[in-house]
Every structure is written in structure tokens, then in C-alpha cells.
Amino acid sequence: MVAKRENEPAPTSNRTTSERTSERELIITRTFDAPARLVFEAWTTPELFKLWWVPQSSGATLLSCEQDVRVGGGYRLEFAHPKATAPLAFFGRYLEVVPNARLVWTNEESEDGAVTTVTFEEKDGKTLLVMRELYPSKEALDVAIEGMDEAMPETFEQLDKFLIARGTGAEPT
């Protein structure tokens, strides 16, 4: 069982932390050196999401990303993985959408899917991202958590690098 873990400092000195807060809930946090609007946009724009979401070391490829980011709208992600004989699909629907502040969605690819809540809290031009995954059972979280300790820090490091490369300071003109 994962109690609490912090990965090694990223080049930006930001850390991803993960904590299993109950038998059914996992919370992952990270601060990004970017305003909430840019972090939110990276999560909700398919063309941008595809550039950072899949951990490079996993060998997986994000084949397609569809997002209808509105309450009741859906999403679908399809991945190819060297160990899989067919593409893997993850899909669900958005329960809450508060621009630049909060996303809540379901994971409906199995009956063990979580409800995921991501909050974006901006302070002094940085964004604290908190991702909460609530699973229907302890067993579902036990299965989901395998590999997540390595995957999420790497994924969030990729998002950090993407935001830095994109130029996080200026408003679009």
C-alpha cells in the first residue's frame, strides 16, 4: 500500500506527491510554474493534451484524444502499447467543469473506474494542481495504483516541460 511518496526534484524543483488517503481514494498533487488558465487549457484541449499525457518511458502511444469538455460531455482516449494486442480505450463523461478551476469526470471503461476530480488553484502565477481519484472499492484502487507511483510523476514532469516550452507568462494576443 502506498502511504505517501515524493519523487526526486524535477528540473523545475516541483515535486509530485501521492497519498492514499483511504481504502478508496488517492490524491496526487503538484505545483506548476504557470497560471491556472494555461494548466487548465493543457488538460482540456486535445491537441495540447496529446503532447504531454502519456509517460514516455511506458512505451505507450496516445492514438486519439476526444474531449467535449462541458457538463455531460464525454471524452475518449485510445492508446497503443507494445504489450497489448489491441488499442486500450479510456472513456467517460464530465460531471463538473469550472474553467481554470475544476474538472470532475467519470472513468467508465470498467465497473471499477474512478471518479476523478482535478482542481487548479492559482497563487502568484503558479498553479497547485490536486487530482483526487475515488474508486468504488479498495480492490479497484489496489489494481489502479500499480505503476501509478512512477507514471504520474513522469506525466506531470512532461506537463511541466510542456508549459515551460510553451511560454507560461504572457496572455495570448
Short mmCIF file of C-alpha atoms in Angstrom, two decimals:
data_model
loop_
_atom_site.label_atom_id
_atom_site.label_comp_id
_atom_site.label_asym_id
_atom_site.label_seq_id
_atom_site.Cartn_x
_atom_site.Cartn_y
_atom_site.Cartn_z
CA MET A 1 0.00 0.00 0.00
CA VAL A 2 1.25 3.47 -0.89
CA ALA A 3 1.24 5.71 2.15
CA LYS A 4 2.94 8.86 0.90
CA ARG A 5 5.68 9.34 -1.62
CA GLU A 6 7.60 12.22 -3.15
CA ASN A 7 9.63 11.79 -6.30
CA GLU A 8 13.05 13.31 -6.84
CA PRO A 9 13.05 17.05 -7.57
CA ALA A 10 12.27 17.89 -11.16
CA PRO A 11 14.40 20.36 -13.07
CA THR A 12 11.79 22.96 -12.09
CA SER A 13 12.16 21.92 -8.41
CA ASN A 14 8.49 20.96 -8.37
CA ARG A 15 7.54 17.64 -6.85
CA THR A 16 4.66 15.31 -7.46
CA THR A 17 3.27 13.80 -4.28
CA SER A 18 0.83 10.94 -3.99
CA GLU A 19 -1.05 9.86 -0.92
CA ARG A 20 -3.57 7.12 -0.39
CA THR A 21 -5.95 8.87 1.99
CA SER A 22 -8.37 5.97 2.45
CA GLU A 23 -9.03 2.48 1.13
CA ARG A 24 -10.72 4.03 -1.93
CA GLU A 25 -9.05 7.41 -2.52
CA LEU A 26 -5.72 8.50 -3.96
CA ILE A 27 -4.64 12.17 -4.05
CA ILE A 28 -1.83 13.39 -6.32
CA THR A 29 -0.53 16.97 -6.11
CA ARG A 30 1.96 19.13 -7.94
CA THR A 31 2.65 22.83 -8.32
CA PHE A 32 3.27 24.12 -11.84
CA ASP A 33 5.12 27.33 -12.67
CA ALA A 34 2.26 28.55 -14.85
CA PRO A 35 -1.07 30.31 -14.41
CA ALA A 36 -4.16 28.16 -13.91
CA ARG A 37 -5.61 29.11 -17.30
CA LEU A 38 -2.62 27.56 -19.10
CA VAL A 39 -2.59 24.41 -16.99
CA PHE A 40 -6.36 24.02 -17.46
CA GLU A 41 -6.01 24.58 -21.20
CA ALA A 42 -3.35 21.84 -21.38
CA TRP A 43 -5.85 19.44 -19.73
CA THR A 44 -8.85 20.40 -21.85
CA THR A 45 -7.50 20.94 -25.39
CA PRO A 46 -6.98 17.61 -27.20
CA GLU A 47 -4.09 18.87 -29.35
CA LEU A 48 -2.23 20.01 -26.23
CA PHE A 49 -3.21 17.06 -24.01
CA LYS A 50 -1.71 14.63 -26.53
CA LEU A 51 1.67 16.34 -26.19
CA TRP A 52 2.21 15.52 -22.51
CA TRP A 53 -0.22 12.94 -21.11
CA VAL A 54 1.41 9.53 -21.76
CA PRO A 55 4.59 8.77 -19.74
CA GLN A 56 7.33 8.42 -22.36
CA SER A 57 9.02 5.55 -20.53
CA SER A 58 5.84 3.43 -20.72
CA GLY A 59 6.24 2.71 -24.42
CA ALA A 60 2.57 3.59 -24.93
CA THR A 61 1.32 5.92 -27.64
CA LEU A 62 -1.81 8.06 -27.44
CA LEU A 63 -3.54 7.25 -30.73
CA SER A 64 -6.55 9.51 -30.31
CA CYS A 65 -7.93 12.01 -27.85
CA GLU A 66 -11.51 13.28 -27.99
CA GLN A 67 -12.73 15.74 -25.37
CA ASP A 68 -16.10 17.50 -25.21
CA VAL A 69 -15.30 19.49 -22.08
CA ARG A 70 -18.71 20.52 -20.75
CA VAL A 71 -21.06 19.11 -18.13
CA GLY A 72 -22.49 15.95 -19.70
CA GLY A 73 -19.87 15.93 -22.45
CA GLY A 74 -17.63 12.95 -22.95
CA TYR A 75 -14.01 12.04 -23.50
CA ARG A 76 -12.29 9.06 -25.09
CA LEU A 77 -8.57 8.25 -25.11
CA GLU A 78 -7.15 5.36 -27.16
CA PHE A 79 -3.66 4.04 -26.52
CA ALA A 80 -1.39 1.55 -28.24
CA HIS A 81 1.06 -0.35 -26.06
CA PRO A 82 3.74 -2.83 -27.16
CA LYS A 83 2.34 -5.47 -24.77
CA ALA A 84 -1.29 -5.03 -25.90
CA THR A 85 -2.74 -6.85 -28.89
CA ALA A 86 -5.40 -4.17 -29.45
CA PRO A 87 -5.73 -0.48 -28.58
CA LEU A 88 -6.74 0.33 -25.00
CA ALA A 89 -9.60 2.78 -24.52
CA PHE A 90 -10.41 5.00 -21.56
CA PHE A 91 -13.64 6.97 -21.63
CA GLY A 92 -16.25 8.68 -19.52
CA ARG A 93 -18.17 11.90 -19.09
CA TYR A 94 -17.67 15.24 -17.42
CA LEU A 95 -19.73 15.86 -14.28
CA GLU A 96 -18.36 19.33 -13.46
CA VAL A 97 -16.45 21.89 -15.49
CA VAL A 98 -15.39 25.19 -13.91
CA PRO A 99 -12.97 26.87 -16.34
CA ASN A 100 -9.47 27.34 -14.94
CA ALA A 101 -10.55 25.93 -11.56
CA ARG A 102 -12.08 22.42 -11.53
CA LEU A 103 -12.79 19.32 -13.62
CA VAL A 104 -14.71 16.24 -12.47
CA TRP A 105 -15.15 13.21 -14.71
CA THR A 106 -16.10 9.55 -14.62
CA ASN A 107 -13.95 6.68 -15.84
CA GLU A 108 -16.41 4.27 -17.46
CA GLU A 109 -14.18 1.74 -19.20
CA SER A 110 -14.98 -0.75 -16.43
CA GLU A 111 -17.20 -1.00 -13.38
CA ASP A 112 -14.07 -0.37 -11.28
CA GLY A 113 -13.49 3.09 -12.77
CA ALA A 114 -12.87 6.07 -10.52
CA VAL A 115 -14.46 9.47 -10.34
CA THR A 116 -11.61 11.91 -10.88
CA THR A 117 -11.58 15.48 -9.57
CA VAL A 118 -8.83 17.88 -10.62
CA THR A 119 -8.58 21.34 -9.07
CA PHE A 120 -6.39 24.19 -10.28
CA GLU A 121 -5.55 26.76 -7.59
CA GLU A 122 -3.51 29.75 -8.75
CA LYS A 123 -1.32 31.81 -6.46
CA ASP A 124 1.40 34.24 -7.55
CA GLY A 125 1.38 32.94 -11.13
CA LYS A 126 1.81 29.30 -10.08
CA THR A 127 -0.85 26.60 -10.02
CA LEU A 128 -1.36 23.97 -7.36
CA LEU A 129 -2.98 21.00 -9.09
CA VAL A 130 -4.75 18.46 -6.88
CA MET A 131 -6.01 15.26 -8.53
CA ARG A 132 -8.35 13.08 -6.45
CA GLU A 133 -9.33 9.62 -7.64
CA LEU A 134 -12.18 7.95 -5.78
CA TYR A 135 -12.65 4.27 -6.63
CA PRO A 136 -15.72 2.11 -5.98
CA SER A 137 -13.72 -0.32 -3.82
CA LYS A 138 -10.38 -0.90 -2.12
CA GLU A 139 -9.64 -3.66 -4.63
CA ALA A 140 -10.22 -1.32 -7.59
CA LEU A 141 -7.73 1.20 -6.19
CA ASP A 142 -5.24 -1.59 -5.40
CA VAL A 143 -5.24 -2.57 -9.09
CA ALA A 144 -5.18 1.01 -10.41
CA ILE A 145 -2.34 2.14 -8.18
CA GLU A 146 0.14 -0.39 -9.63
CA GLY A 147 2.65 1.64 -11.61
CA MET A 148 0.96 4.95 -10.82
CA ASP A 149 3.78 5.99 -8.46
CA GLU A 150 6.16 6.15 -11.40
CA ALA A 151 3.71 7.15 -14.13
CA MET A 152 2.13 10.23 -12.57
CA PRO A 153 5.37 12.00 -11.57
CA GLU A 154 6.71 11.38 -15.08
CA THR A 155 3.47 12.57 -16.68
CA PHE A 156 3.40 15.73 -14.58
CA GLU A 157 7.09 16.36 -15.31
CA GLN A 158 6.19 16.19 -19.01
CA LEU A 159 3.38 18.70 -18.41
CA ASP A 160 5.86 20.97 -16.60
CA LYS A 161 8.27 20.82 -19.54
CA PHE A 162 5.41 21.44 -21.99
CA LEU A 163 4.26 24.53 -20.06
CA ILE A 164 7.81 25.90 -19.86
CA ALA A 165 8.37 25.35 -23.58
CA ARG A 166 5.05 26.99 -24.36
CA GLY A 167 5.99 30.15 -22.50
CA THR A 168 3.88 30.49 -19.40
CA GLY A 169 3.86 34.22 -18.77
CA ALA A 170 2.16 36.23 -21.46
CA GLU A 171 -1.52 36.46 -22.29
CA PRO A 172 -2.30 35.33 -25.85
CA THR A 173 -2.65 38.26 -28.21
#
